[in-house]
XYZ file of C-alpha atoms in Angstrom:
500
model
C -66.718 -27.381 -13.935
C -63.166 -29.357 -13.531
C -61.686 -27.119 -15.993
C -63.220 -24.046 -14.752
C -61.890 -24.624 -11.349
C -58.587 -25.222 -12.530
C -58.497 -22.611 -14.938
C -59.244 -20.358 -12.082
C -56.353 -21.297 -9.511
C -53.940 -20.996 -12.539
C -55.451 -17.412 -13.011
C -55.107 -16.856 -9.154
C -51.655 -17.895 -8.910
C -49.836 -15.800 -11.628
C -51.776 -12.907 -10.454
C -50.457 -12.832 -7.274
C -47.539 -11.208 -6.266
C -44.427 -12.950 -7.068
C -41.957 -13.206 -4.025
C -38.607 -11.040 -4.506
C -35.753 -13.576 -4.873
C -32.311 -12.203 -3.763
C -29.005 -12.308 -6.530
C -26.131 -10.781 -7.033
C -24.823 -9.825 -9.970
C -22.137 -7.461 -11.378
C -23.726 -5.693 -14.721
C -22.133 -3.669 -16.780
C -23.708 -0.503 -14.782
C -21.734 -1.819 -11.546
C -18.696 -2.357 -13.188
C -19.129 0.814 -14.553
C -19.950 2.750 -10.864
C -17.010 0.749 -9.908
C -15.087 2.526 -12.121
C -16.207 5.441 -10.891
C -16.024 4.558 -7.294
C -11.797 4.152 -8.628
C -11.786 7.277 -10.239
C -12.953 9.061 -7.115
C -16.096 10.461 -9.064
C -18.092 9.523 -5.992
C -20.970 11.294 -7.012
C -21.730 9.705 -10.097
C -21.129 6.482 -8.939
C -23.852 7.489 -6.222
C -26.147 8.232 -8.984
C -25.794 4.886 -10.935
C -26.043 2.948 -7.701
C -29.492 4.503 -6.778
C -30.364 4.097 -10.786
C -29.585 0.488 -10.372
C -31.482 -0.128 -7.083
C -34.886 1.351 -8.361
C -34.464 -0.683 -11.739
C -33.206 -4.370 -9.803
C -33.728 -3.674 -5.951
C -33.043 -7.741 -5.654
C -29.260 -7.442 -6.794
C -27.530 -7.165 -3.795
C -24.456 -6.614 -5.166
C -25.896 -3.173 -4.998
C -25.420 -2.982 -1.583
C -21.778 -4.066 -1.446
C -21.056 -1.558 -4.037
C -22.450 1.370 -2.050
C -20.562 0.141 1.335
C -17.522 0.107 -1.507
C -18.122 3.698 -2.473
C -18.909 5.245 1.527
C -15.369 3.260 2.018
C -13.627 4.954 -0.571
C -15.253 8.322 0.444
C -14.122 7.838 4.210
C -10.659 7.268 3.103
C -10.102 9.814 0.788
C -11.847 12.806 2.949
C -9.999 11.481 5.792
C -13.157 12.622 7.916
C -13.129 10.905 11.386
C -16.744 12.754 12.147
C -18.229 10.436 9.328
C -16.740 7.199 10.714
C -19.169 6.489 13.124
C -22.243 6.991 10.356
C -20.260 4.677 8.000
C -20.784 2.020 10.501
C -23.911 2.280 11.408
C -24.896 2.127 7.254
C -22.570 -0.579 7.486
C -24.427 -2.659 10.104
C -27.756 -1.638 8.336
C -26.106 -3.435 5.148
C -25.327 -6.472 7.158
C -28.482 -7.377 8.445
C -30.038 -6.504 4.947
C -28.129 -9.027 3.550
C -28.353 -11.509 6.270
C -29.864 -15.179 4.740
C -30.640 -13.581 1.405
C -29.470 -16.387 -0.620
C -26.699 -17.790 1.427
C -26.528 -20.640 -1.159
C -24.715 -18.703 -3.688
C -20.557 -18.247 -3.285
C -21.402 -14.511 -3.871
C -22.860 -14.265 -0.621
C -20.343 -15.419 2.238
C -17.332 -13.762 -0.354
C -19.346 -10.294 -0.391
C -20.385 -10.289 3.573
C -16.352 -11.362 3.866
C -14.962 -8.548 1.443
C -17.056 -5.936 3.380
C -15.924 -7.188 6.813
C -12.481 -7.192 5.885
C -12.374 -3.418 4.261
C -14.675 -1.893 7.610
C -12.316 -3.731 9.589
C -9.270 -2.275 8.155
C -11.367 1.144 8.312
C -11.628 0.243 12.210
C -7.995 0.129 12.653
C -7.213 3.252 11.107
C -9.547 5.065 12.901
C -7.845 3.838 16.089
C -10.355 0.908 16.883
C -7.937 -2.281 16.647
C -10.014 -4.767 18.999
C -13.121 -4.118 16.695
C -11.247 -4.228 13.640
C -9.405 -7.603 14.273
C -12.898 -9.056 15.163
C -13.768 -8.167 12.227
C -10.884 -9.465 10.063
C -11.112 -12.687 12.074
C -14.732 -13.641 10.972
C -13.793 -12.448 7.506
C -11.740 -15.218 7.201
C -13.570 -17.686 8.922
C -16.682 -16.841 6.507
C -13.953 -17.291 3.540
C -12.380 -20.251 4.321
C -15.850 -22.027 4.665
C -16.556 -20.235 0.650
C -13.294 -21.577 -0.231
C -13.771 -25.154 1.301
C -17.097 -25.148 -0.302
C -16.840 -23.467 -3.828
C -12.646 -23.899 -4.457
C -13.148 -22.335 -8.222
C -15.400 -19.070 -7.213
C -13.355 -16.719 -8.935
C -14.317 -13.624 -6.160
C -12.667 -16.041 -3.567
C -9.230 -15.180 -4.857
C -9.169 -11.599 -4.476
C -9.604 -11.505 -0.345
C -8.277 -15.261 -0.119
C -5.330 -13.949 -1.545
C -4.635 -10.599 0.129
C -5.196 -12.239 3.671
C -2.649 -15.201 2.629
C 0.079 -12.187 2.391
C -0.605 -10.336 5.701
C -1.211 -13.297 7.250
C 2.327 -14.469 6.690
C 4.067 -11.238 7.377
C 2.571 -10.198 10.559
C 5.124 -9.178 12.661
C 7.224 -11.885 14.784
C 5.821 -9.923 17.935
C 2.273 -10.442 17.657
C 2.676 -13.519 15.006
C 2.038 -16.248 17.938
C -1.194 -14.535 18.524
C -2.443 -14.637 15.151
C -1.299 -18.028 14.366
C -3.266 -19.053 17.596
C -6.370 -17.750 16.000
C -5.875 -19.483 12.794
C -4.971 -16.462 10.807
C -1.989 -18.012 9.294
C -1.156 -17.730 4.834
C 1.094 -18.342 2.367
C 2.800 -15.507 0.562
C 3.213 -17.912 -2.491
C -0.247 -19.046 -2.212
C -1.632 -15.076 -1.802
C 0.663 -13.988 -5.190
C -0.916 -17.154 -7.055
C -4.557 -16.343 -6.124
C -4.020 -12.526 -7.084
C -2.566 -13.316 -10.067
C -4.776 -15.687 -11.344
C -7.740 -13.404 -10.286
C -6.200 -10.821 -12.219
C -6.087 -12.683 -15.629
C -9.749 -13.770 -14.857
C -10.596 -10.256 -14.784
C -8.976 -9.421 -18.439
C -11.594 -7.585 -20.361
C -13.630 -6.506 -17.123
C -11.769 -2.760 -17.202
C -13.794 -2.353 -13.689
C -12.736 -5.405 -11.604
C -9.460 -5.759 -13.286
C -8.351 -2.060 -12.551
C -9.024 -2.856 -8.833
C -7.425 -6.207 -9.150
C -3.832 -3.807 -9.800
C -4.813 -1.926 -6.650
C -5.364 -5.759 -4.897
C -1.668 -6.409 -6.006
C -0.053 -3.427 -5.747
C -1.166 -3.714 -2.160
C 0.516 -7.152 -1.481
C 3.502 -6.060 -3.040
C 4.316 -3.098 -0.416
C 3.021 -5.593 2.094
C 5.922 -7.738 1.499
C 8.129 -4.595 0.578
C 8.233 -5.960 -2.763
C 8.530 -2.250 -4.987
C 10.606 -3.960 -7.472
C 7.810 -6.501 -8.010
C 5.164 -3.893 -7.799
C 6.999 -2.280 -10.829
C 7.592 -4.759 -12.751
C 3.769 -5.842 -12.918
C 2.186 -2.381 -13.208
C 4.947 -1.527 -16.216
C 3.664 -4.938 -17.839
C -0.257 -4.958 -16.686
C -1.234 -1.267 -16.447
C -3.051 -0.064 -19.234
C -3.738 3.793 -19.457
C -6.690 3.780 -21.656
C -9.024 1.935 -18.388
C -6.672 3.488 -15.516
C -8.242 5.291 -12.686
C -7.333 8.376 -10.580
C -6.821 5.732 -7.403
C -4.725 2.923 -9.668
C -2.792 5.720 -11.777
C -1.882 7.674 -8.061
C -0.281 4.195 -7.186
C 1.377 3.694 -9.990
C 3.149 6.889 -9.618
C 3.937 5.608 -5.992
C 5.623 2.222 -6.776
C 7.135 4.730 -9.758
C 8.773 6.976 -6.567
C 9.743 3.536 -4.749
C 11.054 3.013 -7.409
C 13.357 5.673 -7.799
C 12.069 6.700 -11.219
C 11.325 10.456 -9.916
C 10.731 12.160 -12.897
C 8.364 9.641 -14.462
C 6.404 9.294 -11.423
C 5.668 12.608 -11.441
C 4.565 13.038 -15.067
C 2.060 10.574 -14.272
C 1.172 12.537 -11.436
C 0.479 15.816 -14.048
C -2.188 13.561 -16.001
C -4.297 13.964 -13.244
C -6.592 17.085 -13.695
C -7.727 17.712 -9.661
C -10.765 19.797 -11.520
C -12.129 16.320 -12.713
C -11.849 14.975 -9.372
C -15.065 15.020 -7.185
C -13.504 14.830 -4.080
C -9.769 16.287 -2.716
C -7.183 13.832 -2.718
C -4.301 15.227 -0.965
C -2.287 12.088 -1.110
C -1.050 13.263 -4.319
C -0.092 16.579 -3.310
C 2.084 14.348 -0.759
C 3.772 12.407 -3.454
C 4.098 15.260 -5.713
C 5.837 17.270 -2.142
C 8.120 14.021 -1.459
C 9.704 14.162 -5.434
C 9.957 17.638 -5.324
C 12.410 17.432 -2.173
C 14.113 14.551 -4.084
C 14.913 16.997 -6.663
C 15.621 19.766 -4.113
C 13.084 22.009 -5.732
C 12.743 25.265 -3.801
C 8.683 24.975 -4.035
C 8.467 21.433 -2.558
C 7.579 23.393 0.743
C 4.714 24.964 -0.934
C 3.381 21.393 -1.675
C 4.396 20.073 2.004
C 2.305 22.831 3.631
C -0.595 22.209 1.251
C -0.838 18.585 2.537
C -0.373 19.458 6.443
C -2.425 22.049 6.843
C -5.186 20.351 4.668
C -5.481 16.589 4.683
C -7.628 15.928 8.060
C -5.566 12.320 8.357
C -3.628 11.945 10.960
C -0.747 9.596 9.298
C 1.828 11.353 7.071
C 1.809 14.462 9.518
C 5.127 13.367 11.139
C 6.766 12.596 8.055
C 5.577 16.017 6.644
C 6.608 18.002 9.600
C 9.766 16.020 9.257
C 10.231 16.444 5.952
C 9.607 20.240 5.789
C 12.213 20.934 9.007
C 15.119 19.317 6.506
C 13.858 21.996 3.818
C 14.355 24.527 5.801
C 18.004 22.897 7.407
C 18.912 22.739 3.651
C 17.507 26.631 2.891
C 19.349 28.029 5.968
C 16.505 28.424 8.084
C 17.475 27.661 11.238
C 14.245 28.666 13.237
C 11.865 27.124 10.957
C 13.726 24.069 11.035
C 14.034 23.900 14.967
C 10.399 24.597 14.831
C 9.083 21.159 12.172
C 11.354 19.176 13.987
C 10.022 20.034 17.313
C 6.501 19.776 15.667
C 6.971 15.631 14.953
C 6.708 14.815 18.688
C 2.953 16.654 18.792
C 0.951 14.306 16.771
C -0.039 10.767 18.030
C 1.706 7.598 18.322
C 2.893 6.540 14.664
C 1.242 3.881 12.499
C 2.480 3.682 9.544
C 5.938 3.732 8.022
C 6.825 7.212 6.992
C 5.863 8.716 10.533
C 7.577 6.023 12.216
C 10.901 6.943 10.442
C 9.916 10.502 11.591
C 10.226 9.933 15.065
C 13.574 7.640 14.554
C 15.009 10.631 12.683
C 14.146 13.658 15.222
C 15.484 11.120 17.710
C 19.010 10.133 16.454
C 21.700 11.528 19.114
C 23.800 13.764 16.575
C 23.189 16.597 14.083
C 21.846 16.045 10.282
C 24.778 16.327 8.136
C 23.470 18.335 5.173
C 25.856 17.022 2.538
C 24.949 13.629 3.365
C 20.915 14.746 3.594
C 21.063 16.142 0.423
C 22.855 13.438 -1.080
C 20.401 11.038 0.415
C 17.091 12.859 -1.417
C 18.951 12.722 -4.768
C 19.873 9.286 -4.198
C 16.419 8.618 -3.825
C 15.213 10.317 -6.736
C 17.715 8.423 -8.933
C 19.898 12.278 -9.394
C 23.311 10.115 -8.863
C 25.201 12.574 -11.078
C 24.357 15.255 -9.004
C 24.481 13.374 -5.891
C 28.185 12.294 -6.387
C 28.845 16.197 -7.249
C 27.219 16.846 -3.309
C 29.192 13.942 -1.548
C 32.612 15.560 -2.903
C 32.199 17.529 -0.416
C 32.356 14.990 2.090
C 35.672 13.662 2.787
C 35.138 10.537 5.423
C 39.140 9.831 6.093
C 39.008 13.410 7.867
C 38.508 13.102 12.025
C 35.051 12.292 12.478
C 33.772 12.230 15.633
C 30.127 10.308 14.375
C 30.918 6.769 13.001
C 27.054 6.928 11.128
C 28.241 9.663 8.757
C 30.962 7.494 7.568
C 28.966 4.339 7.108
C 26.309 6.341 5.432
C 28.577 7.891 3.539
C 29.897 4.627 1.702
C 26.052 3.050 1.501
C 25.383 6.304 -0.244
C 28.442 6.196 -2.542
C 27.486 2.467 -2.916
C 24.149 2.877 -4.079
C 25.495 5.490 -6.833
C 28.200 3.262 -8.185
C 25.574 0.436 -8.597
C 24.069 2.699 -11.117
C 27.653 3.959 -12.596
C 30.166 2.325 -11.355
C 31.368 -1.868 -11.716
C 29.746 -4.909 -9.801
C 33.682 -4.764 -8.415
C 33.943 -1.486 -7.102
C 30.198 -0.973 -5.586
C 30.540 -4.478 -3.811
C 33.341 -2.938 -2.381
C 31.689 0.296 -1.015
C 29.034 -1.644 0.364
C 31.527 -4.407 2.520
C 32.932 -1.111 3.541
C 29.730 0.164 4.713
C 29.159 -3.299 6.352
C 32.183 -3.972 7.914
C 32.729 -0.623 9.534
C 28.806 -0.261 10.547
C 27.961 -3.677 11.914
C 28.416 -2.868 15.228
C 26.781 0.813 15.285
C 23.175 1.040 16.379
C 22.211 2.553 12.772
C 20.372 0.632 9.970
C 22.890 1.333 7.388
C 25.126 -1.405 7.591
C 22.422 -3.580 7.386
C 20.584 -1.693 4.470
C 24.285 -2.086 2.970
C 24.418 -5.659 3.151
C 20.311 -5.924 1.211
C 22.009 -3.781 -0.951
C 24.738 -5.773 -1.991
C 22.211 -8.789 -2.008
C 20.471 -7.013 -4.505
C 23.328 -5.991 -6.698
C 24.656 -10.030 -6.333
C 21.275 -11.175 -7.591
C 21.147 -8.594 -10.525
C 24.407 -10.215 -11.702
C 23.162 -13.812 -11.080
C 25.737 -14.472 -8.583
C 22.995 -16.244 -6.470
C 24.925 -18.043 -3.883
C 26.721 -14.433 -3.196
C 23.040 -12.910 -2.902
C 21.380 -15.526 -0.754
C 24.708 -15.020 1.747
C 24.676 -10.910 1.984
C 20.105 -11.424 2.580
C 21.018 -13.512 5.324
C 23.516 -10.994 6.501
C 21.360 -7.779 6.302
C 18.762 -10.080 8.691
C 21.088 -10.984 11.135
C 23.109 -7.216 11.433
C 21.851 -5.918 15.358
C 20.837 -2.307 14.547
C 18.555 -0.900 16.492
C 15.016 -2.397 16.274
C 13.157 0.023 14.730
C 11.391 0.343 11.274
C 14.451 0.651 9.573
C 15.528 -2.533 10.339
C 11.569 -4.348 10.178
C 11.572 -2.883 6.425
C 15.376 -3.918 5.831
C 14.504 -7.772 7.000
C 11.106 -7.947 5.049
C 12.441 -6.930 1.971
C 15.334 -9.640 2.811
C 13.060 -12.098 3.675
C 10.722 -11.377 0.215
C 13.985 -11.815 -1.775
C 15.227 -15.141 -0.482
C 11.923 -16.366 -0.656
C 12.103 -15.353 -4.481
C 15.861 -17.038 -4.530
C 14.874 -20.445 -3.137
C 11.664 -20.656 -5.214
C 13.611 -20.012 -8.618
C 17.154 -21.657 -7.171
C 16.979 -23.870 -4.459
C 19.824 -24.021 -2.161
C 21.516 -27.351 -1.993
């Protein structure tokens, strides 16, 4: 009778419905929708996702994939009327995931990764207080990971990221930030990315985003050298993705390497892609006027009267009225230029040099503008064959030609000229432009830095960083970007030789 009995609660309690336990794990089926998420084929990576969730609806990794993939989707169609839907699937997500499992790292670095991405998301869309909230508890829910599982390899990748911005907020708003505890260490936010990088080796989904993790940092520092000199050693074509090869071509342009950037930018078939990705028209547009190509407008006008984001529209109007200064079309060019006041405040970089360009109190000289696009595209033959034209010892009533003249001529001799001679141009660019309101003294004097370094005359180098930070231009986001870059550089300098 005993046995019986217990025979029949054993019976009774394997019959009965197990419990669902909540984990999170990344298969091989989420790295590869991942991949896809990266490659912009947004649809199939839908279709894995919901494959995944019928076969293990417990893995809640699931569910920071698909917030992943709806973030990817916003961003690329640029579509403000799907924002608000994001975050309400968003939200959803959240309170799905609330207490399943808290005890695993995965959880708190997950809930922290997708805070962090919706509040960036926030900000772009215009939302800042929401978006900072946002940010804030991402790092609070981090830090608490980190303090309580220091090895969690997923802790690096966000850890890391928010270590960089952290420490190059801007001074202005840096005392508010460091209030709230949002302080890092650039050092510290390299290390972690790096490290979480070679963790990922042989993962071809979370080490492809783990370039687009660092590529990020680098720009946020205004690092494009460093940028370069990791993709060129780390990228590997055979796992690349639309989204990681797109940004290699961009640190490739940053670079100045024009032509290679945008042969990189022809391996990517736009029939393959699921969605439009007009970013690349944009780079392809920005080369193209680099090169002085007579169809570059075609490829400006694709992106402005296409992409539905906001950003880039200044720099594209702006761009396109100097195509048509340097095609002799006065009208058109009156017209772009007037267009760069019309769209809304400026966020990011490129617009914000817009609206210091259309702003400067004297005409565009077009030697010196065309000279400045070849420059830019690394065309210093042909840009030295422009600026003979230019002759600066005739009367000149605008000192800024003149300086930008010899930063120009400066830059070109760094690539064919001696250490002697360019160091020369650019103390002549400094000494004569210190005291104008213009950047290009100052850009002059990173320059030089630069050049200094490259020879290993590091005491020379640390001197003309200091110099470009300390130049008074004009406070604008010529001179933030100049004083970043300066900054990143002696940072670099101290760490490998330290000033006695």
């Amino acid at each position: 009778m005993k046995k019986s009995w217990i025979f029949a609660l054993l019976l009774l309690l394997f019959s009965a419905p197990l419990k669902s336990f909540a984990y999170y794990e990344i298969t091989k089926e989420c790295e590869t929708a991942l991949m896809e998420i990266l490659d912009l084929h947004l649809q199939n990576a839908t279709k894995i996702i919901n494959e995944e969730k019928l076969k293990t609806p417990d893995n809640y990794f699931l569910l920071y994939l698909e917030n992943y993939k709806d973030l990817v989707e916003i961003l690329v169609y640029e579509d403000k009327s799907s924002y608000k839907a994001y975050l309400e699937k968003f939200n959803a997500r959240l309170d799905k995931m609330e207490e399943k499992n808290p005890s695993t790292p995965y959880y708190r670095a997950l809930r922290a990764e997708m805070m962090a991405q919706t509040g960036l998301i926030n900000v772009l869309n215009g939302d800042e207080v929401s978006g900072f909230v946002k940010i804030f508890k991402a790092n609070k829910l981090l830090k608490v990971n980190f303090k309580e599982n220091p090895d969690f390899y997923l802790n690096k990748k966000l850890y890391g990221v928010f270590n960089v911005v952290f420490d190059n907020i801007p001074p202005v708003v840096k005392w508010a930030t460091t209030m709230l505890g949002l302080v890092g260490s650039t050092e510290d936010g390299f290390n972690y990315l790096r490290s979480y990088k070679t963790e990922m080796e042989g993962r071809p989904g979370l080490y492809s985003e783990s370039l687009v993790y660092l590529t990020f940092a680098y720009r946020i520092v205004s690092d494009d050298q460093g940028a370069y000199e990791m993709l060129k050693r780390d990228y590997v074509p055979s796992i690349s993705t639309t989204l990681g090869t797109y940004l290699y071509a961009l640190v490739l342009y940053r670079n100045g390497k024009n032509d290679e950037s945008l042969d990189l930018l022809y391996t990517l078939n736009p029939d393959e892609m699921e969605v439009p990705f007009y970013p690349i028209i944009q780079l392809i547009a920005r080369e193209k006027l680099n090169r002085l190509d007579v169809d570059s407008e075609v490829y400006w006008l694709q992106y402005l009267n296409n992409s539905k984001n906001e950003n880039y529209k200044k720099e594209s109007c702006n761009m396109l009225s100097y195509y048509y200064l340097l095609n002799d079309n006065e009208e058109k060019y009156i017209f772009y230029r007037n267009m760069v006041s019309t769209y809304n405040k400026a966020i990011i970089n490129e617009d914000r040099e817009a609206d210091v360009e259309i702003n400067r109190p004297y005409p565009v000289n077009i030697d010196l503008l065309k000279a400045h696009f070849l420059v830019s595209g690394s065309y210093f033959d042909k840009a030295d064959s422009v600026l003979g034209n230019y002759n600066p010892d005739e009367n000149n009533p605008i000192p800024a030609y003149e300086i930008q003249y010899y930063l120009l001529k400066g830059k070109i001799s760094s690539k064919t000229g001696s250490y002697k001679e360019t160091m020369a141009l650019y103390k002549l660019a400094i000494d004569k432009g210190r005291k104008l309101k213009e950047h290009y003294a100052a850009e002059a004097a990173l320059m030089a830095g630069i050049l200094a370094n490259e020879n290993e005359h590091f005491d020379e180098a640390h001197d003309y960083y200091k110099l470009s930070q300390s130049i008074n231009c004009d406070n604008n986001i010529y001179r933030e970007t100049i004083r970043k870059n300066a900054k990143t550089r002696l940072r670099k300098l101290r760490y490998l030789y330290p000033q006695p």
